Coordinates of C-alpha atoms and ligand atoms in Angstrom, one line a residue:
X6 CA -226.8 -20.7 -152.2
X7 CA -225.3 -18.5 -154.9
X8 CA -221.6 -19.0 -155.8
X9 CA -219.0 -16.8 -157.5
X10 CA -216.9 -17.6 -160.6
X11 CA -213.2 -17.2 -160.2
X12 CA -210.8 -17.0 -163.1
X13 CA -208.4 -19.8 -162.3
X14 CA -206.3 -19.8 -165.4
X15 CA -205.9 -18.1 -168.8
X16 CA -204.1 -19.2 -172.0
X17 CA -203.9 -18.4 -175.7
X18 CA -202.5 -19.8 -178.9
X19 CA -201.6 -18.5 -182.4
X20 CA -200.1 -20.3 -185.4
X21 CA -196.4 -20.0 -185.9
X22 CA -196.8 -18.8 -189.5
X23 CA -196.7 -15.0 -189.8
X24 CA -198.2 -13.2 -192.9
X25 CA -197.2 -9.6 -193.2
X26 CA -199.0 -6.8 -195.1
X27 CA -196.1 -6.9 -197.5
X28 CA -196.8 -10.6 -198.1
X29 CA -200.5 -9.9 -198.9
X30 CA -199.5 -7.0 -201.2
X31 CA -197.5 -9.4 -203.4
X32 CA -200.8 -10.8 -204.7
X33 CA -203.4 -8.2 -203.8
X34 CA -203.9 -4.7 -204.9
X35 CA -203.2 -3.3 -201.5
X36 CA -200.3 -1.8 -199.5
X37 CA -198.8 -2.0 -196.0
X38 CA -199.5 1.7 -195.5
X39 CA -203.2 1.3 -196.4
X40 CA -203.8 -1.6 -194.1
X41 CA -201.9 0.0 -191.2
X42 CA -203.8 3.3 -191.6
X43 CA -207.3 1.8 -192.0
X44 CA -207.0 -1.1 -189.5
X45 CA -203.8 -0.9 -187.3
X46 CA -202.8 -4.3 -188.5
X47 CA -199.1 -5.0 -189.4
X48 CA -199.1 -8.8 -189.5
X49 CA -201.4 -11.8 -188.7
X50 CA -200.8 -15.4 -187.8
X51 CA -202.4 -17.9 -190.2
X52 CA -202.5 -21.7 -190.0
X53 CA -200.4 -23.2 -192.7
X54 CA -202.4 -25.6 -194.8
X55 CA -199.1 -27.2 -196.1
X56 CA -197.5 -28.0 -192.7
X57 CA -200.2 -27.4 -190.1
X58 CA -202.1 -30.6 -189.5
X59 CA -203.9 -29.6 -186.3
X60 CA -206.0 -26.8 -187.7
X61 CA -208.6 -24.9 -185.7
X62 CA -208.9 -27.8 -183.3
X63 CA -205.2 -27.7 -182.4
X64 CA -205.3 -24.0 -181.8
X65 CA -208.3 -24.2 -179.5
X66 CA -206.9 -27.2 -177.6
X67 CA -203.5 -25.5 -177.2
X68 CA -205.2 -22.4 -175.6
X69 CA -207.2 -24.5 -173.2
X70 CA -204.2 -26.6 -172.3
X71 CA -202.3 -23.4 -171.4
X72 CA -205.2 -22.1 -169.3
X73 CA -205.3 -25.5 -167.5
X74 CA -201.6 -25.4 -166.8
X75 CA -202.0 -21.8 -165.5
X76 CA -204.8 -23.0 -163.2
X77 CA -202.7 -26.0 -162.1
X78 CA -205.4 -28.5 -162.8
X79 CA -205.8 -31.5 -165.1
X80 CA -208.4 -31.5 -167.9
X81 CA -210.2 -34.3 -166.1
X82 CA -211.5 -31.8 -163.5
X83 CA -213.5 -29.8 -166.1
X84 CA -217.2 -30.5 -165.9
X85 CA -218.1 -28.2 -168.9
X86 CA -216.3 -27.0 -172.0
X87 CA -217.7 -24.1 -174.1
X88 CA -216.0 -23.6 -177.4
X89 CA -217.0 -20.4 -179.3
X90 CA -216.2 -20.4 -183.0
X91 CA -217.5 -19.9 -186.5
X92 CA -214.8 -22.2 -187.9
X93 CA -215.3 -25.5 -186.1
X94 CA -213.9 -28.3 -188.2
X95 CA -217.1 -30.5 -188.4
X96 CA -220.6 -29.6 -187.6
X97 CA -220.9 -33.0 -185.9
X98 CA -219.3 -33.6 -183.5
X99 CA -218.6 -30.2 -182.0
X100 CA -215.0 -29.1 -181.6
X101 CA -215.8 -28.9 -177.9
X102 CA -216.2 -32.7 -177.7
X103 CA -212.9 -33.2 -179.5
X104 CA -211.2 -30.7 -177.3
X105 CA -212.6 -32.6 -174.3
X106 CA -210.9 -35.8 -175.6
X107 CA -207.6 -34.0 -176.2
X108 CA -207.5 -32.5 -172.7
X109 CA -208.4 -35.8 -171.0
X110 CA -212.1 -35.8 -170.0
X111 CA -214.9 -38.1 -171.2
X112 CA -217.5 -36.8 -168.8
X113 CA -217.6 -33.0 -169.1
X114 CA -220.5 -31.5 -170.9
X115 CA -219.3 -29.9 -174.1
X116 CA -220.8 -27.7 -176.8
X117 CA -219.9 -25.2 -179.5
X118 CA -221.3 -21.7 -179.4
X119 CA -221.7 -19.6 -182.5
X120 CA -221.8 -15.9 -181.8
X121 CA -219.0 -14.9 -184.2
X122 CA -216.6 -12.3 -182.7
X123 CA -218.8 -12.0 -179.6
X124 CA -218.5 -15.7 -178.9
X125 CA -215.8 -15.6 -176.1
X126 CA -217.7 -13.0 -174.1
X127 CA -221.0 -14.9 -174.6
X128 CA -219.1 -18.0 -173.3
X129 CA -217.8 -16.2 -170.2
X130 CA -221.2 -14.9 -169.4
X131 CA -222.9 -18.2 -169.9
X132 CA -220.2 -20.0 -167.8
X133 CA -220.6 -17.5 -165.0
X134 CA -224.4 -18.0 -164.9
X135 CA -224.1 -21.8 -164.8
X136 CA -221.4 -21.7 -162.1
X137 CA -223.5 -19.4 -160.0
X138 CA -226.4 -21.8 -159.9
X139 CA -224.1 -24.5 -158.5
X140 CA -224.8 -26.8 -161.6
X141 CA -221.1 -26.6 -162.8
X142 CA -217.9 -26.1 -160.9
X143 CA -215.0 -26.0 -163.4
X144 CA -215.6 -24.6 -166.8
X145 CA -213.2 -24.2 -169.8
X146 CA -214.2 -21.4 -172.1
X147 CA -212.4 -21.1 -175.4
X148 CA -212.8 -18.6 -178.2
X149 CA -211.1 -19.7 -181.4
X150 CA -211.3 -18.8 -185.0
X151 CA -209.3 -19.7 -188.1
X152 CA -210.8 -17.1 -190.4
X153 CA -207.8 -17.5 -192.8
X154 CA -209.5 -20.8 -193.8
X155 CA -212.7 -18.9 -194.9
X156 CA -211.0 -15.8 -196.4
X157 CA -210.9 -15.3 -200.1
X158 CA -207.3 -14.1 -200.6
X159 CA -208.0 -13.1 -204.2
X160 CA -210.2 -10.2 -202.8
X161 CA -208.7 -7.3 -200.8
X162 CA -211.5 -5.8 -198.8
X163 CA -212.2 -8.6 -196.3
X164 CA -209.1 -10.8 -196.4
X165 CA -206.6 -8.2 -195.1
X166 CA -208.5 -7.9 -191.8
X167 CA -208.5 -11.4 -190.3
X168 CA -206.1 -13.7 -188.5
X169 CA -206.2 -17.0 -186.7
X170 CA -205.9 -17.3 -182.9
X171 CA -207.4 -18.6 -179.7
X172 CA -207.9 -17.5 -176.1
X173 CA -209.1 -19.6 -173.2
X174 CA -210.1 -19.4 -169.6
X175 CA -210.7 -21.9 -166.8
X176 CA -213.4 -20.6 -164.5
X177 CA -214.0 -22.2 -161.1
X178 CA -216.8 -22.1 -158.5
X179 CA -215.9 -19.8 -155.6
X180 CA -217.7 -19.6 -152.2
X181 CA -217.6 -15.8 -152.5
X182 CA -220.5 -14.7 -154.7
X183 CA -219.0 -11.2 -155.2
X184 CA -216.3 -12.8 -157.4
X185 CA -217.1 -13.1 -161.2
X186 CA -219.5 -11.3 -163.4
X187 CA -221.0 -8.3 -161.7
X188 CA -222.7 -7.2 -164.9
X189 CA -223.3 -8.8 -168.2
X190 CA -225.0 -8.0 -171.5
X191 CA -225.6 -10.2 -174.6
X192 CA -227.6 -9.2 -177.6
X193 CA -228.2 -9.7 -181.3
X194 CA -229.9 -7.8 -184.1
X195 CA -230.7 -10.5 -186.7
X196 CA -232.1 -8.0 -189.1
X197 CA -228.4 -7.1 -189.8
X198 CA -227.1 -10.5 -190.6
X199 CA -226.5 -9.6 -194.2
X200 CA -223.7 -7.2 -193.2
X201 CA -221.3 -10.1 -192.3
X202 CA -222.0 -13.6 -193.4
X203 CA -220.5 -16.7 -194.9
X204 CA -222.8 -18.4 -197.5
X205 CA -222.1 -22.0 -198.4
X206 CA -224.7 -22.2 -201.2
X207 CA -225.8 -19.8 -204.0
X208 CA -229.4 -19.8 -202.6
X209 CA -228.1 -18.3 -199.3
X210 CA -226.8 -15.2 -201.0
X211 CA -229.2 -12.2 -200.7
X212 CA -230.3 -10.5 -203.9
X213 CA -228.2 -7.4 -203.4
X214 CA -225.0 -9.4 -203.1
X215 CA -225.3 -11.7 -206.2
X216 CA -222.4 -9.9 -207.9
X217 CA -220.0 -10.1 -205.0
X218 CA -216.8 -11.7 -206.3
X219 CA -216.0 -13.3 -203.0
X220 CA -216.1 -17.1 -203.3
X221 CA -218.9 -19.2 -201.7
X222 CA -217.7 -20.6 -198.4
X223 CA -215.8 -17.4 -197.6
X224 CA -216.6 -14.4 -195.4
X225 CA -218.4 -11.4 -196.9
X226 CA -218.7 -8.1 -195.1
X227 CA -220.1 -4.7 -195.5
X228 CA -217.1 -3.1 -193.8
X229 CA -218.5 0.4 -193.6
X230 CA -221.8 -0.6 -192.1
X231 CA -220.2 -3.0 -189.6
X232 CA -217.8 -0.2 -188.7
X233 CA -220.7 2.2 -187.9
X234 CA -222.5 -0.4 -185.9
X235 CA -219.4 -1.3 -183.9
X236 CA -218.5 2.3 -183.0
X237 CA -222.0 2.9 -181.7
X238 CA -222.4 -0.4 -179.9
X239 CA -219.0 -0.2 -178.2
X240 CA -219.9 3.2 -176.7
X241 CA -223.4 2.1 -175.7
X242 CA -222.4 -1.2 -173.9
X243 CA -219.5 0.4 -172.1
X244 CA -221.6 3.3 -170.9
X245 CA -224.5 1.0 -169.9
X246 CA -222.1 -1.3 -167.9
X247 CA -220.7 1.7 -166.0
X248 CA -224.1 3.1 -165.3
X249 CA -225.5 -0.2 -164.1
X250 CA -222.6 -1.1 -161.8
X251 CA -221.9 2.4 -160.6
X252 CA -218.3 1.9 -161.5
X253 CA -216.4 4.7 -163.3
X254 CA -213.4 4.6 -165.6
X255 CA -211.1 4.9 -162.6
X256 CA -212.6 1.8 -160.9
X257 CA -212.0 -0.5 -163.9
X258 CA -208.4 -1.7 -164.3
X259 CA -208.7 -2.8 -168.0
X260 CA -211.1 -2.6 -170.8
X261 CA -210.6 -5.8 -172.8
X262 CA -211.9 -5.0 -176.3
X263 CA -212.5 -7.2 -179.3
X264 CA -209.7 -6.3 -181.7
X265 CA -212.0 -5.6 -184.7
X266 CA -210.1 -2.6 -186.1
X267 CA -207.8 -0.2 -184.2
X268 CA -209.8 2.8 -185.4
X269 CA -213.0 1.3 -183.8
X270 CA -211.2 0.9 -180.5
X271 CA -209.6 4.4 -180.8
X272 CA -213.0 5.9 -181.3
X273 CA -214.2 4.3 -178.1
X274 CA -211.1 5.6 -176.2
X275 CA -211.8 9.1 -177.4
X276 CA -215.6 9.2 -177.2
X277 CA -215.9 7.7 -173.7
X278 CA -212.6 9.2 -172.5
X279 CA -210.9 5.8 -171.7
X280 CA -207.3 6.1 -170.7
X281 CA -205.3 4.4 -173.5
X282 CA -203.1 2.5 -171.0
X283 CA -206.3 0.7 -169.9
X284 CA -207.1 -0.5 -173.4
X285 CA -204.6 -3.0 -174.6
X286 CA -204.3 -3.3 -178.4
X287 CA -202.7 -6.3 -180.1
X288 CA -204.4 -6.2 -183.5
X289 CA -201.1 -5.0 -184.9
X290 CA -199.7 -8.5 -184.3
X291 CA -202.7 -10.8 -184.7
X292 CA -205.2 -9.0 -187.0
X293 CA -208.9 -9.5 -186.1
X294 CA -209.1 -13.1 -184.8
X295 CA -212.9 -13.0 -184.3
X296 CA -213.8 -15.2 -181.3
X297 CA -210.1 -15.5 -180.4
X298 CA -209.4 -11.9 -179.9
X299 CA -210.8 -11.1 -176.4
X300 CA -209.0 -14.1 -174.9
X301 CA -205.8 -13.2 -176.6
X302 CA -205.9 -9.7 -175.1
X303 CA -206.9 -11.1 -171.7
X304 CA -203.9 -13.5 -171.8
X305 CA -201.4 -10.7 -172.7
X306 CA -202.6 -8.7 -169.8
X307 CA -202.8 -11.6 -167.4
X308 CA -199.3 -12.7 -168.1
X309 CA -198.0 -9.1 -167.8
X310 CA -199.6 -8.9 -164.3
X311 CA -201.9 -6.1 -165.4
X312 CA -205.0 -8.0 -164.2
X313 CA -204.9 -8.8 -160.5
X314 CA -207.2 -10.4 -157.9
X315 CA -209.8 -7.9 -156.8
X316 CA -209.6 -5.9 -160.0
X317 CA -212.7 -5.0 -162.0
X318 CA -212.2 -5.8 -165.7
X319 CA -214.6 -5.0 -168.6
X320 CA -214.8 -7.2 -171.7
X321 CA -216.6 -6.0 -174.8
X322 CA -217.2 -7.6 -178.2
X323 CA -219.4 -7.4 -181.2
X324 CA -219.6 -9.3 -184.5
X325 CA -221.5 -11.3 -187.1
X326 CA -225.2 -11.8 -186.4
X327 CA -224.9 -9.0 -185.7
X328 CA -224.2 -9.8 -182.1
X329 CA -222.7 -8.0 -179.1
X330 CA -221.7 -8.9 -175.6
X331 CA -220.1 -7.3 -172.6
X332 CA -219.3 -8.0 -169.0
X333 CA -217.7 -6.5 -165.9
X334 CA -215.8 -9.1 -164.0
X335 CA -214.5 -8.9 -160.5
X336 CA -211.4 -11.0 -160.8
Ligands
UT7_414 O1 -214.8 -8.2 -186.2 C1 -216.1 -8.0 -186.4 C2 -216.6 -7.3 -187.5 N1 -215.8 -6.6 -188.4 C3 -215.4 -5.3 -188.3 O2 -215.5 -4.8 -187.2 C4 -214.8 -4.6 -189.5 C5 -215.3 -3.2 -189.6 N2 -214.9 -2.6 -190.8 C6 -213.6 -2.2 -191.1 O3 -212.7 -2.6 -190.3 C7 -213.3 -1.5 -192.3 O4 -214.5 -1.1 -193.0 C8 -212.4 -2.2 -193.3 C9 -211.0 -2.2 -192.8 C10 -212.9 -3.6 -193.7 C11 -212.3 -1.3 -194.6 O5 -211.9 0.0 -194.3 P1 -212.7 1.3 -194.8 O6 -211.9 2.4 -194.4 O7 -214.1 1.1 -194.3 O8 -212.6 1.1 -196.4 P2 -213.8 1.2 -197.5 O9 -214.4 -0.1 -197.6 O10 -214.6 2.4 -197.1 O11 -212.9 1.5 -198.8 C12 -212.2 2.8 -199.0 C13 -211.4 2.7 -200.2 C14 -212.2 2.2 -201.4 O12 -211.7 2.9 -202.6 P3 -212.6 4.1 -203.2 O13 -213.9 3.6 -203.4 O14 -212.5 5.2 -202.1 O15 -211.8 4.5 -204.4 C15 -211.8 0.7 -201.5 O16 -211.9 0.2 -202.8 O17 -210.3 1.8 -200.0 C16 -210.4 0.8 -201.0 N3 -209.9 -0.4 -200.4 C17 -208.6 -0.8 -200.4 N4 -207.5 -0.2 -200.8 C18 -206.3 -0.8 -200.6 C19 -210.7 -1.4 -199.8 N5 -209.9 -2.4 -199.3 C20 -208.6 -2.0 -199.7 C21 -207.4 -2.6 -199.5 N6 -206.3 -2.0 -199.9 N7 -207.2 -3.8 -198.8

């Protein structure tokens, strides 16, 4: 018997501290106008190292708790927790195990997934596949990153782009197999890892990047190359999803896109001919939150009643690896 996977609840979380472009321009050679024009970002929410004692773990837990409340179930009913992040607090144990403790389960399987900005969509796709087999029945998927912790704020090219945030979903087994993922794609091109990476040791830095002023332990990115990759990939995965499902733009109620850069999303809107009202953008408020972004957008739409039962929704993301992922979900 094959089951379906129903979205039972959605939630998100962002730190209270807001950092505007003007704040960044106080110490960096940049301007509000440049950042808005090149990225669409006006502000981002960043964990405050002085007052915030919960860190990435608190954000991820908060998002899952809201999704559980929305679903109306206690954490003890989860039988699997998938936490997607590149900024988990310890490499052992996974943040997923600590989130499990915080939401009140000591039996659910729990693991961290590292697929950078594609992580949340990877997590949704994996959860759907595992639910369909009947192996798991109630899965919490969280995408959370605190890239502010790994941004070098003495360097302007990368640090202006990122923010901290988390999105989560509770997925439950449904007797109707037509509910859930009707199409999914996940991929990676490891030959392009050098375009976006976070070296901890000198020996991990490729020859061409030895003079990069960004500190070890912080994110480095070839913005222009990632931009080109993203624009091409966005278009390809969306067109492939529509071709494989036979669904057209009119049949899909929302395109939930990773908030990488507003110009990348605008290019998809124009090239594919997506109606702008079907592509929610919140990068202006949160910046690029990596694995957090698709869940943050989904939660905005869910709470606004713009995603309803029976709708088809497409999620699309790409990021470090370089990775990409997409799905079409019958809600
Ligand atoms: O989320 C997953 C993966 N990440 C992405 O999707 C990010 C993709 N890339 C981008 O979003 C963009 O490449 C950035 C926003 C990171 C950079 O924008 P860009 O339009 O590609 O800028 P650029 O690197 O081509 O630089 C253009 C100019 C340069 O000056 P010159 O050489 O033309 O004189 C830079 O030095 O802008 C300068 N510049 C800045 N100026 C003011 C670079 N960063 C800044 C800055 N403020 N923060």
